[in-house]
Amino acid sequence: MKRGLLFLLAGLLFFSTTYAFADDSCTDCDRSLAPRIWIPDGNPVTDHLPLKSSTADIVIDGPIARVTVTQHYTNAGARPINARYVFPGSTHAAVQGLTMKIGDRVVKAVIKEKQEAKKIYEAAKQAGKHAALLDQKRPNVFMMDVANIMPGDDVELTLQYSELLVPDQGVYELVYPTVVGPRYGGDPVQSAPDADWVSNPYAKDRADGSNPAQIKTDIHVHLASPIPVSDLRSVQHKIITHWVDDKDAEISLDPTETQPGNRDFILRYRLQGNQIDSGLMTYHWKGENYFLMMAQPPKHVAADQIMKREYLFVVDVSGSMYGFPLDTARKLMGELLSTLKPNETFNILFFSGGSRMLSPTPLPATPENRQQAMAMLQTIQGSGGTELLPALKTAFAMPRTPDTARSIVVVTDGYVDVERQAYDLIKQNLNSTNLFAFGIGSSVNRYLIDSMAQAGKGEPFVITGPSDVAGVGARFRRYVDSPVLGNIKLQGEGVELYDTEPSDIPVMLSERPIVIFGKYRNAQPGAALALTGTSATGAYQASMPLAGQGSQNQAELLPVLWARQRLMRVSDQQGTDVDANRDEIIKLGLDYSLLTRYTSFVAVDEKIVNPGGEADNVNQPLPLPQGVSERAVAQPVPEPGLWWLLLILVLLFFINRLTRMGDDDAR
């Protein structure tokens, strides 16, 4: 009996020492997410957040959007602070300027190679000067560092970016992201070297539904179109629209929007008669001529010959999908499965920290098998990490049904930091498989969704909620069954074209305009650009005279938009070989004053305000995106408390006593 009690106390000691240093109360949290932490309510950091407000002024002039983001940092405390803030951007945006204003002092940032910019910033910080540093962590994630914000200081940082809006099936969409969703980092040893931002803190919602990290967010849009606008609507926010006329509108947030900064601002509209603002724009800059061609696409037609097809759905059921996102994914899966034909086959791989299959082999798409799939999906609630790469490897390794065309469909919120690794993996394993990516949620990782579809020669979809699901299955089916246009080529007639982007468009799946940037020289009178291709109904051709159209305000952005398009090819979509085009990326960034992976904006006010440079470092905590469960973020591992140490000492005392009693009995 004494020996049994001894073993019991030894077991208690083992579990006590184990759990003194690791809290497993959160069974769905993954320790590999550390060092992500919660900023608890009442913490001085959240009571005195340095970033007080963020305002976006957006001008949509034809197909081009200019965005000016103004961030106000204030030090309400008694000591100087250095602030760091991680914030999102549009995946396709060309970030081209940063200005710092403190009182009446204005400093325009300069673009520098990343390491040089950091040295300039650190030197200014140590010298006690006001300074700001803007870095790109991902094409859609940026980090702002602001040094020596003195007590009472109000620092205003203004950044500018522009992007091209390309309609899909006649619908134009502006996306202004407001919050960076939490990223699952996986194995810290294998994570990307620039993934330090992944550990940025997030703040819990309070009992009243408010969030201490919620930044005051304001958004204004001026829409100016050459063609009358119709069907203008905001997908996730209430808005107020003032129409100047049928081509001109002012849009602002409704005053009832109390927490607008926890989800993407998405504005959609059509042009009357389903027209597309197509045409040719030209601009001369620094000795070179730039053009942008946007040509009307052919329409989808029904496939004449139905191929045997197999669908492999890879569905994210991790902790960040818990609740609203997974409910939406269930509805989406019901819609997608309903489009399958009985002679087609399918399977589903559910993944989080691990994965499991619906069936060892693909199943015929009978009503019974589709019902079985939905029943299995209903039993999954969402927990664990987001191990996307192992899931994709499993999907690509699955045996294929002979003589079938396979499509892989990935359904996820994209909250991982392995975008480049996923791009590489998909590109290396395509064979005759294409991949479609569905992003689920109010603020999905669009960079991942877009790059997976790009690598997989498929299409990206973003589903913000259940209302977006209707009809998406029919759209998906059209893309799979019949490409719109193939063998696309652009040629100059009486003009030499060069540096076109994209350089190769093998197949076009969706009903969105064909968009090509480029440069030209040696233009003859009457020169034109001729676009050709093969559609389901025969040859396709569009020809446009080189005499460009469009406003001067639109055309002056062509150089930076061309450079951003080239960056997408040589940088964003280069996979894990991140340094393959380093010199070209740096040159593009410096020549066009663009934020890139290797270039940063740095601004320094030469006035010394904090001699010695002593300041508190503050990481601005972020709110979780709307609808994202707290399971998406790991809980902190608690420090061992005094009562744990006391318990261990007591247990050691009793074990020692029992050992002595055993020795006495033996004698």
XYZ file of C-alpha atoms in Angstrom:
667
model
C 0.000 0.000 0.000
C 2.832 2.341 0.903
C 4.525 1.510 -2.385
C 1.287 2.280 -4.286
C 0.950 5.594 -2.485
C 4.568 6.346 -3.326
C 3.906 5.777 -7.050
C 0.754 7.930 -6.846
C 2.652 10.834 -5.311
C 5.446 10.433 -7.867
C 2.836 10.618 -10.642
C 1.331 13.757 -9.110
C 4.790 15.285 -8.942
C 5.387 14.508 -12.649
C 2.109 16.055 -13.782
C 2.554 19.019 -11.445
C 5.981 19.872 -12.833
C 4.753 19.323 -16.393
C 1.672 21.533 -16.091
C 3.455 24.154 -14.032
C 5.192 25.178 -17.260
C 2.489 24.474 -19.864
C -1.200 25.326 -19.768
C -3.255 22.731 -21.636
C -6.616 24.213 -20.721
C -6.935 25.177 -24.369
C -7.117 21.755 -26.007
C -7.500 23.252 -29.479
C -4.495 25.563 -29.296
C -1.265 24.646 -31.060
C 1.971 25.363 -29.204
C 3.707 26.003 -32.522
C 1.772 29.244 -32.691
C 3.939 30.693 -29.911
C 5.130 33.358 -29.288
C 1.732 34.790 -30.229
C 0.125 36.198 -27.087
C -3.118 37.732 -25.953
C -3.001 41.294 -24.692
C -5.299 40.979 -21.646
C -7.936 43.564 -20.801
C -6.661 46.292 -18.517
C -3.082 46.106 -19.793
C -1.608 49.624 -20.069
C -0.575 48.869 -23.631
C -4.204 48.506 -24.689
C -5.301 51.437 -22.550
C -2.821 53.708 -24.348
C -2.620 52.411 -27.897
C -0.285 54.579 -29.975
C -2.306 54.212 -33.196
C -5.556 56.070 -32.642
C -7.134 56.215 -36.088
C -6.797 55.151 -39.712
C -8.559 56.926 -42.568
C -8.731 55.803 -46.189
C -9.532 58.276 -48.969
C -10.126 56.337 -52.179
C -10.598 57.761 -55.651
C -11.794 55.397 -58.397
C -11.152 57.046 -61.756
C -12.304 54.669 -64.475
C -10.609 51.297 -63.838
C -7.855 52.693 -61.578
C -8.118 53.225 -57.818
C -5.879 55.612 -55.870
C -5.835 55.022 -52.136
C -4.472 57.418 -49.503
C -4.235 55.948 -46.001
C -3.635 58.325 -43.078
C -2.609 56.877 -39.708
C -2.594 58.996 -36.530
C -0.231 57.938 -33.728
C -0.512 59.629 -30.334
C 1.504 59.175 -27.145
C -0.913 59.636 -24.237
C 1.626 58.426 -21.674
C 4.494 60.029 -19.767
C 7.439 58.353 -21.543
C 8.712 58.348 -25.147
C 7.609 55.289 -27.130
C 8.601 53.425 -30.285
C 5.489 52.002 -31.940
C 5.107 49.049 -34.301
C 1.942 48.329 -36.243
C 1.195 45.449 -38.645
C -1.516 46.270 -41.167
C -2.956 44.865 -44.419
C -2.950 46.098 -47.977
C -4.466 45.081 -51.263
C -2.617 42.145 -52.853
C -2.233 43.926 -56.203
C -1.478 47.411 -54.851
C 1.533 49.451 -55.958
C 2.647 51.221 -52.739
C 4.444 54.313 -53.964
C 4.751 56.929 -51.231
C 4.949 57.745 -47.508
C 4.849 61.108 -45.738
C 5.413 61.846 -42.030
C 3.911 64.928 -40.360
C 4.586 66.026 -36.758
C 2.995 69.344 -35.882
C 3.858 71.628 -38.794
C 6.951 69.611 -39.777
C 6.487 67.434 -42.898
C 9.005 64.845 -44.104
C 8.615 62.898 -47.354
C 9.988 59.362 -47.096
C 12.567 58.069 -49.550
C 12.792 54.582 -51.019
C 15.939 52.679 -50.078
C 17.235 49.145 -50.213
C 15.761 47.396 -47.184
C 18.923 46.960 -45.128
C 20.048 50.525 -45.812
C 16.617 51.876 -44.833
C 16.724 49.919 -41.568
C 20.192 51.300 -40.733
C 18.989 54.863 -41.388
C 15.940 54.278 -39.188
C 17.899 52.670 -36.323
C 20.479 55.472 -36.355
C 17.725 58.094 -36.195
C 15.991 56.187 -33.381
C 19.180 55.995 -31.326
C 19.867 59.692 -31.935
C 16.434 60.604 -30.547
C 14.898 61.775 -33.840
C 11.378 61.237 -35.098
C 11.545 58.514 -37.744
C 9.266 56.113 -39.623
C 10.036 52.877 -41.491
C 7.589 51.078 -43.795
C 8.386 47.434 -44.681
C 6.618 44.856 -46.835
C 6.264 41.524 -45.028
C 4.006 39.984 -47.662
C 2.529 41.589 -50.796
C -0.599 42.189 -48.682
C 0.979 42.686 -45.219
C 3.006 45.744 -44.184
C 4.720 46.841 -40.975
C 5.141 50.429 -39.812
C 7.777 51.352 -37.211
C 7.633 54.835 -35.676
C 10.452 56.019 -33.393
C 10.541 58.543 -30.547
C 6.900 59.477 -30.226
C 7.162 61.928 -27.350
C 4.474 62.460 -24.664
C 1.718 64.515 -26.263
C 3.035 63.994 -29.809
C 0.570 63.516 -32.646
C 2.287 61.819 -35.585
C 0.487 61.609 -38.923
C 1.745 59.073 -41.464
C 0.237 59.097 -44.956
C 0.882 56.358 -47.494
C -0.341 56.156 -51.080
C -0.977 53.197 -53.322
C -2.813 52.501 -56.558
C -4.243 49.448 -58.283
C -6.155 48.395 -61.372
C -9.740 47.182 -60.908
C -10.531 44.368 -63.340
C -14.213 43.316 -63.564
C -15.299 39.687 -63.389
C -18.512 38.913 -65.300
C -19.096 42.646 -65.509
C -18.753 43.277 -61.747
C -16.056 45.682 -60.555
C -14.792 45.119 -57.025
C -12.725 47.373 -54.774
C -11.276 45.624 -51.708
C -9.804 47.757 -48.926
C -8.489 45.397 -46.201
C -8.629 46.748 -42.652
C -7.145 43.991 -40.476
C -4.504 41.258 -40.767
C -5.925 37.898 -39.791
C -3.792 35.709 -37.486
C -1.344 33.443 -39.287
C -0.519 29.897 -38.275
C 3.271 29.733 -38.246
C 3.727 25.975 -37.998
C 7.265 24.802 -37.253
C 9.335 27.883 -36.243
C 12.471 26.217 -37.677
C 10.911 25.875 -41.131
C 9.020 29.184 -41.167
C 10.021 31.971 -43.514
C 12.897 34.208 -42.294
C 10.714 37.307 -42.651
C 7.837 35.856 -40.597
C 8.604 37.730 -37.361
C 5.421 39.777 -37.827
C 3.349 36.571 -37.402
C 3.792 36.828 -33.613
C 2.133 40.263 -33.451
C -0.282 40.330 -30.470
C -4.066 40.166 -30.759
C -6.513 41.504 -28.195
C -9.520 39.683 -26.788
C -13.035 40.973 -27.264
C -14.580 42.316 -24.067
C -17.828 41.030 -22.635
C -19.749 43.891 -24.289
C -18.462 42.831 -27.723
C -15.985 45.707 -28.041
C -12.303 45.207 -28.709
C -9.597 47.261 -26.978
C -7.433 47.021 -30.096
C -10.143 48.328 -32.433
C -8.753 51.375 -34.216
C -11.036 54.212 -35.241
C -11.485 53.546 -38.941
C -13.002 55.837 -41.552
C -13.393 55.214 -45.274
C -14.382 57.648 -48.048
C -14.727 56.703 -51.721
C -15.145 58.995 -54.721
C -16.277 56.986 -57.748
C -15.938 58.673 -61.152
C -16.824 56.534 -64.160
C -16.922 57.358 -67.890
C -20.004 55.096 -68.125
C -23.140 55.300 -65.914
C -22.889 53.109 -62.803
C -25.474 50.598 -61.595
C -25.879 48.064 -58.763
C -23.493 49.873 -56.381
C -23.328 48.074 -53.032
C -21.094 47.372 -50.060
C -20.723 43.680 -49.199
C -19.830 43.873 -45.481
C -20.454 47.462 -44.345
C -23.381 49.840 -44.200
C -22.706 52.864 -46.392
C -24.200 56.216 -47.306
C -24.054 57.128 -51.012
C -24.455 60.633 -52.405
C -24.962 60.628 -56.172
C -23.642 63.688 -58.006
C -24.972 62.168 -61.239
C -25.251 58.652 -62.686
C -21.461 58.489 -63.259
C -20.238 60.172 -60.083
C -20.819 59.159 -56.465
C -19.464 59.897 -52.981
C -19.528 56.925 -50.591
C -18.886 56.949 -46.845
C -19.477 54.645 -43.889
C -22.845 54.789 -42.178
C -22.536 56.289 -38.648
C -24.013 53.067 -37.220
C -20.793 51.245 -38.167
C -19.135 51.174 -34.747
C -16.422 48.573 -35.517
C -15.707 48.870 -39.257
C -12.034 47.912 -38.904
C -12.460 44.176 -38.264
C -13.341 43.096 -41.827
C -12.524 43.970 -45.426
C -14.342 46.920 -46.969
C -15.662 45.550 -50.282
C -17.424 47.787 -52.796
C -19.007 46.242 -55.899
C -20.676 47.869 -58.886
C -21.550 47.373 -62.528
C -21.547 49.686 -65.482
C -24.931 50.148 -67.139
C -25.620 47.706 -69.935
C -22.900 45.454 -68.476
C -20.327 47.451 -70.409
C -16.643 47.177 -69.553
C -14.340 50.174 -69.444
C -12.094 48.634 -72.073
C -9.653 50.418 -74.345
C -6.040 51.501 -74.588
C -4.171 54.022 -72.417
C -0.657 55.317 -73.090
C 1.839 57.446 -71.164
C 5.392 58.719 -71.732
C 7.734 58.714 -68.711
C 11.510 59.011 -68.427
C 12.167 58.277 -72.080
C 9.856 55.260 -72.377
C 6.299 54.790 -73.659
C 3.899 52.704 -71.551
C 0.542 51.221 -72.489
C -2.358 49.443 -70.818
C -4.708 47.387 -72.968
C -7.999 46.173 -71.533
C -9.989 44.127 -74.041
C -13.561 42.831 -73.764
C -13.584 39.058 -73.093
C -15.579 36.511 -75.083
C -18.513 34.896 -73.310
C -18.519 31.468 -71.746
C -20.338 28.852 -73.797
C -21.554 25.400 -72.867
C -18.962 22.669 -73.302
C -19.566 20.621 -76.449
C -17.849 17.570 -75.037
C -18.094 16.597 -71.395
C -14.853 15.083 -70.096
C -14.747 12.581 -67.280
C -13.760 14.602 -64.229
C -12.608 13.955 -60.689
C -12.759 16.520 -57.895
C -10.646 16.479 -54.746
C -11.849 18.968 -52.145
C -9.262 20.019 -49.531
C -11.228 21.639 -46.692
C -9.710 23.614 -43.796
C -11.285 22.648 -40.441
C -8.707 24.327 -38.170
C -9.405 26.460 -35.107
C -9.653 29.707 -37.098
C -12.496 28.157 -39.136
C -14.557 27.466 -35.999
C -18.102 28.858 -36.088
C -19.054 31.333 -38.822
C -16.299 30.436 -41.384
C -16.947 26.684 -41.128
C -20.714 27.235 -41.328
C -20.100 29.170 -44.543
C -17.757 26.438 -45.814
C -20.480 23.836 -45.220
C -22.927 25.842 -47.305
C -20.301 26.319 -50.003
C -19.507 22.595 -50.095
C -23.211 21.819 -50.450
C -23.351 24.177 -53.428
C -20.210 22.757 -55.071
C -21.188 19.121 -54.546
C -24.624 19.771 -56.040
C -22.986 20.658 -59.393
C -21.274 17.280 -59.752
C -22.626 14.798 -62.268
C -23.297 11.114 -61.423
C -20.573 9.938 -63.846
C -17.976 12.092 -62.045
C -16.022 11.131 -58.932
C -14.973 13.095 -55.838
C -13.286 12.859 -52.468
C -12.769 15.230 -49.520
C -9.677 15.727 -47.381
C -10.387 17.544 -44.104
C -7.277 19.125 -42.586
C -6.182 21.003 -39.457
C -3.192 19.827 -37.408
C -3.678 16.453 -39.122
C -5.995 15.251 -41.853
C -8.603 12.606 -42.634
C -10.312 11.485 -45.811
C -13.955 10.999 -46.607
C -13.046 7.778 -48.441
C -9.858 5.791 -49.224
C -10.739 6.049 -52.927
C -12.772 8.556 -54.995
C -16.536 8.091 -54.828
C -19.110 8.396 -57.631
C -21.024 11.673 -57.241
C -24.323 9.985 -56.427
C -26.875 11.696 -54.166
C -26.097 9.125 -51.452
C -22.353 9.811 -51.507
C -22.853 13.562 -51.553
C -25.160 13.237 -48.554
C -22.535 11.121 -46.754
C -19.942 13.860 -47.364
C -22.163 16.591 -45.945
C -23.023 14.445 -42.907
C -19.317 14.009 -42.155
C -18.696 17.748 -42.561
C -21.520 18.501 -40.100
C -19.713 16.538 -37.373
C -16.542 18.665 -37.583
C -16.447 21.795 -35.420
C -13.050 23.304 -36.213
C -9.942 23.023 -34.015
C -6.159 22.780 -34.176
C -3.554 24.355 -36.416
C -3.639 24.986 -40.164
C -1.209 22.461 -41.648
C -1.863 23.377 -45.278
C 1.337 22.009 -46.832
C 0.963 18.411 -45.525
C -2.667 18.473 -46.704
C -1.660 19.566 -50.215
C 1.079 16.913 -50.341
C -1.477 14.257 -49.355
C -3.876 15.522 -52.020
C -1.298 15.448 -54.808
C -0.109 11.975 -53.754
C -3.576 10.404 -53.936
C -4.042 7.812 -56.702
C -5.894 9.170 -59.720
C -8.763 7.595 -61.587
C -7.450 6.709 -65.074
C -8.613 8.805 -68.061
C -10.044 11.601 -65.944
C -9.247 15.283 -65.572
C -8.698 16.115 -61.909
C -9.468 19.449 -60.261
C -8.324 20.179 -56.707
C -10.496 22.624 -54.783
C -8.988 24.193 -51.633
C -11.373 25.784 -49.116
C -9.646 27.829 -46.376
C -9.420 31.227 -44.666
C -5.735 31.265 -45.630
C -4.423 32.127 -42.153
C -0.962 30.629 -42.694
C 2.455 32.105 -43.453
C 3.539 29.510 -46.047
C 2.281 31.261 -49.168
C 5.505 30.774 -51.116
C 5.918 27.137 -50.107
C 2.315 26.435 -51.185
C 2.928 28.161 -54.534
C 6.015 26.034 -55.159
C 4.319 22.797 -54.116
C 1.314 23.370 -56.387
C 3.442 24.406 -59.362
C 5.653 21.333 -59.041
C 2.743 18.863 -58.814
C 0.265 20.034 -61.411
C 0.646 17.422 -64.179
C -2.860 17.530 -65.693
C -4.421 18.817 -62.472
C -5.649 22.357 -61.993
C -6.449 23.989 -58.657
C -9.216 26.348 -57.567
C -8.921 28.252 -54.279
C -11.885 29.408 -52.204
C -11.169 31.913 -49.430
C -13.727 31.891 -46.599
C -14.213 34.804 -44.191
C -14.505 38.537 -43.651
C -10.750 39.238 -44.024
C -9.160 36.279 -45.790
C -5.505 36.021 -46.801
C -6.076 37.005 -50.440
C -2.402 36.706 -51.276
C -2.515 32.966 -50.525
C -5.834 32.439 -52.318
C -4.678 34.317 -55.437
C -1.223 32.714 -55.567
C -2.561 29.160 -55.138
C -5.003 29.682 -58.012
C -2.267 31.286 -60.109
C 0.091 28.359 -59.537
C -2.698 25.842 -60.151
C -3.882 27.450 -63.430
C -7.299 27.830 -61.841
C -9.371 30.661 -60.412
C -9.576 32.341 -56.982
C -12.883 32.906 -55.191
C -13.528 34.831 -51.961
C -16.698 34.028 -50.000
C -17.271 36.585 -47.233
C -20.394 34.914 -45.883
C -23.410 32.698 -46.641
C -24.982 35.356 -48.886
C -22.039 35.026 -51.315
C -22.537 31.292 -51.789
C -25.572 31.385 -54.085
C -24.530 30.809 -57.667
C -20.853 30.204 -56.932
C -21.193 26.540 -57.865
C -22.495 27.473 -61.311
C -19.596 29.908 -61.801
C -17.099 27.257 -60.740
C -18.642 24.746 -63.125
C -18.408 27.144 -66.067
C -14.706 27.702 -65.422
C -14.023 23.971 -65.221
C -16.086 22.894 -68.234
C -15.041 25.379 -70.877
C -12.128 27.817 -71.047
C -13.089 31.195 -72.473
C -9.958 31.831 -74.513
C -6.695 30.080 -75.332
C -3.571 30.756 -77.400
C -3.681 34.437 -76.488
C -1.130 36.605 -78.266
C -0.510 40.341 -78.535
C 1.238 41.855 -81.537
C 2.056 45.373 -82.627
C 0.945 46.626 -86.022
C 3.312 49.380 -87.094
C 4.903 49.494 -83.631
C 7.420 47.439 -81.628
C 6.186 46.064 -78.297
C 8.445 44.953 -75.428
C 8.379 44.221 -71.689
C 4.736 43.094 -71.838
C 3.122 41.844 -68.627
C 2.000 39.180 -68.310
C 4.409 37.811 -70.867
C 2.361 34.645 -71.425
C -1.381 33.975 -71.012
C -1.901 30.331 -71.977
C -5.583 29.902 -71.017
C -8.235 32.300 -69.798
C -11.007 30.806 -67.670
C -13.126 33.663 -66.395
C -15.226 36.345 -68.015
C -12.931 39.196 -67.082
C -11.189 41.532 -69.534
C -7.829 40.601 -70.978
C -5.395 43.044 -69.346
C -1.898 43.595 -70.714
C 0.670 46.201 -69.654
C 3.755 46.938 -71.692
C 6.054 49.372 -73.432
C 6.354 50.365 -77.084
C 8.761 52.152 -79.429
C 9.218 53.039 -83.098
C 5.511 53.741 -83.568
C 4.407 54.491 -87.145
C 1.350 56.560 -88.126
C -1.794 54.464 -87.695
C -0.068 51.992 -85.369
C -2.314 49.589 -83.458
C -2.229 46.690 -81.013
C -3.801 43.403 -82.141
C -4.916 40.742 -79.650
C -5.754 37.260 -80.930
C -6.873 33.983 -79.394
C -9.038 30.909 -79.792
C -12.474 30.751 -78.172
C -15.039 27.977 -78.035
C -16.820 29.522 -81.018
C -13.728 30.146 -83.135
C -11.017 32.757 -83.603
C -11.007 35.841 -81.408
C -9.469 39.185 -82.367
C -9.434 42.690 -80.886
C -7.525 45.600 -82.423
C -7.040 49.037 -80.873
C -5.331 52.105 -82.349
C -2.286 53.259 -80.413
C -3.745 56.730 -79.972
C -4.489 56.145 -76.310
C -7.577 57.255 -74.462
C -8.329 57.865 -70.790
C -7.754 60.788 -68.460
C -4.290 62.144 -67.684
C -4.819 61.237 -64.023
C -5.322 57.600 -65.019
C -2.473 57.436 -67.520
C 0.192 58.902 -65.232
C -0.065 55.798 -63.062
C 0.795 53.405 -65.916
C 4.553 53.230 -65.118
C 4.044 52.146 -61.484
C 1.191 49.807 -62.411
C 3.386 48.197 -65.064
C 6.189 47.830 -62.493
C 3.781 46.278 -59.962
C 2.580 43.807 -62.580
C 6.165 42.774 -63.283
C 6.834 42.445 -59.538
C 3.953 39.978 -59.301
C 5.813 37.718 -61.718
C 9.402 38.110 -60.509
C 8.696 38.469 -56.781
C 5.226 37.600 -55.452
C 4.912 34.375 -57.436
C 8.502 33.116 -57.282
C 7.901 30.522 -54.585
C 10.566 29.713 -52.002
C 13.522 30.712 -54.186
C 13.103 34.209 -52.786
C 16.444 35.596 -53.956
C 16.148 34.404 -57.564
C 15.405 37.890 -58.923
C 16.747 40.018 -56.075
C 18.658 42.522 -58.231
C 15.729 43.024 -60.623
C 13.305 43.515 -57.709
C 15.559 46.105 -56.070
C 15.957 47.959 -59.358
C 12.192 48.026 -59.916
C 11.634 49.291 -56.370
C 14.227 52.055 -56.593
C 13.443 53.102 -60.190
C 9.681 53.328 -59.634
C 9.715 54.271 -55.922
C 7.836 51.118 -54.975
C 7.680 49.139 -51.756
C 8.976 45.604 -52.402
C 10.427 42.662 -50.514
C 13.867 44.284 -50.737
C 13.027 48.013 -50.628
C 11.510 50.091 -47.820
C 10.359 53.648 -47.235
C 12.182 55.581 -44.512
C 11.461 59.095 -43.205
C 13.623 60.990 -40.697
C 13.037 64.400 -39.124
C 16.511 65.776 -38.338
C 15.353 67.572 -35.187
C 16.486 65.722 -32.012
C 13.536 65.414 -29.633
C 14.663 62.579 -27.347
C 18.398 62.858 -26.528
C 19.771 59.398 -25.777
C 16.948 57.648 -27.607
C 15.529 55.914 -24.500
C 11.929 54.839 -25.223
C 9.431 52.056 -24.489
C 8.709 49.661 -27.363
C 5.002 49.108 -28.033
C 3.593 46.497 -30.445
C 0.137 47.653 -31.502
C -2.247 44.724 -30.794
C -4.779 43.893 -33.488
C -8.439 42.921 -33.320
C -9.415 39.508 -34.629
C -11.307 39.649 -37.935
C -15.068 39.518 -37.629
C -16.298 35.936 -37.331
C -12.866 34.488 -36.470
C -12.853 32.457 -33.261
C -10.335 33.016 -30.473
C -9.248 29.440 -31.222
C -7.235 30.960 -34.084
C -4.740 32.368 -31.579
C -2.816 30.361 -28.989
C -3.139 31.223 -25.334
C 0.071 32.254 -23.585
C 1.947 29.691 -21.562
C 1.667 30.910 -17.946
C 4.646 31.424 -15.699
C 4.755 28.899 -12.871
C 3.018 30.428 -9.849
C 4.228 30.296 -6.228
C 1.472 27.857 -5.308
C 2.843 25.373 -7.887
C 6.289 25.611 -6.299
C 4.770 25.122 -2.857
C 2.861 22.039 -4.058
C 6.041 20.556 -5.524
C 7.903 21.089 -2.222
C 5.074 19.432 -0.271
C 5.051 16.448 -2.617
C 8.830 16.095 -2.354
C 8.518 16.153 1.450
C 5.929 13.329 1.477
C 7.887 11.240 -1.009
C 10.955 11.596 1.191
C 8.943 10.562 4.282
C 7.439 7.531 2.540
C 10.845 6.454 1.276
C 12.202 6.541 4.816
C 9.193 4.596 6.129
C 9.839 1.937 3.489
C 13.469 1.707 4.524
C 12.452 1.346 8.196
C 10.021 -1.478 7.314
C 12.733 -3.268 5.356
C 14.953 -3.242 8.378
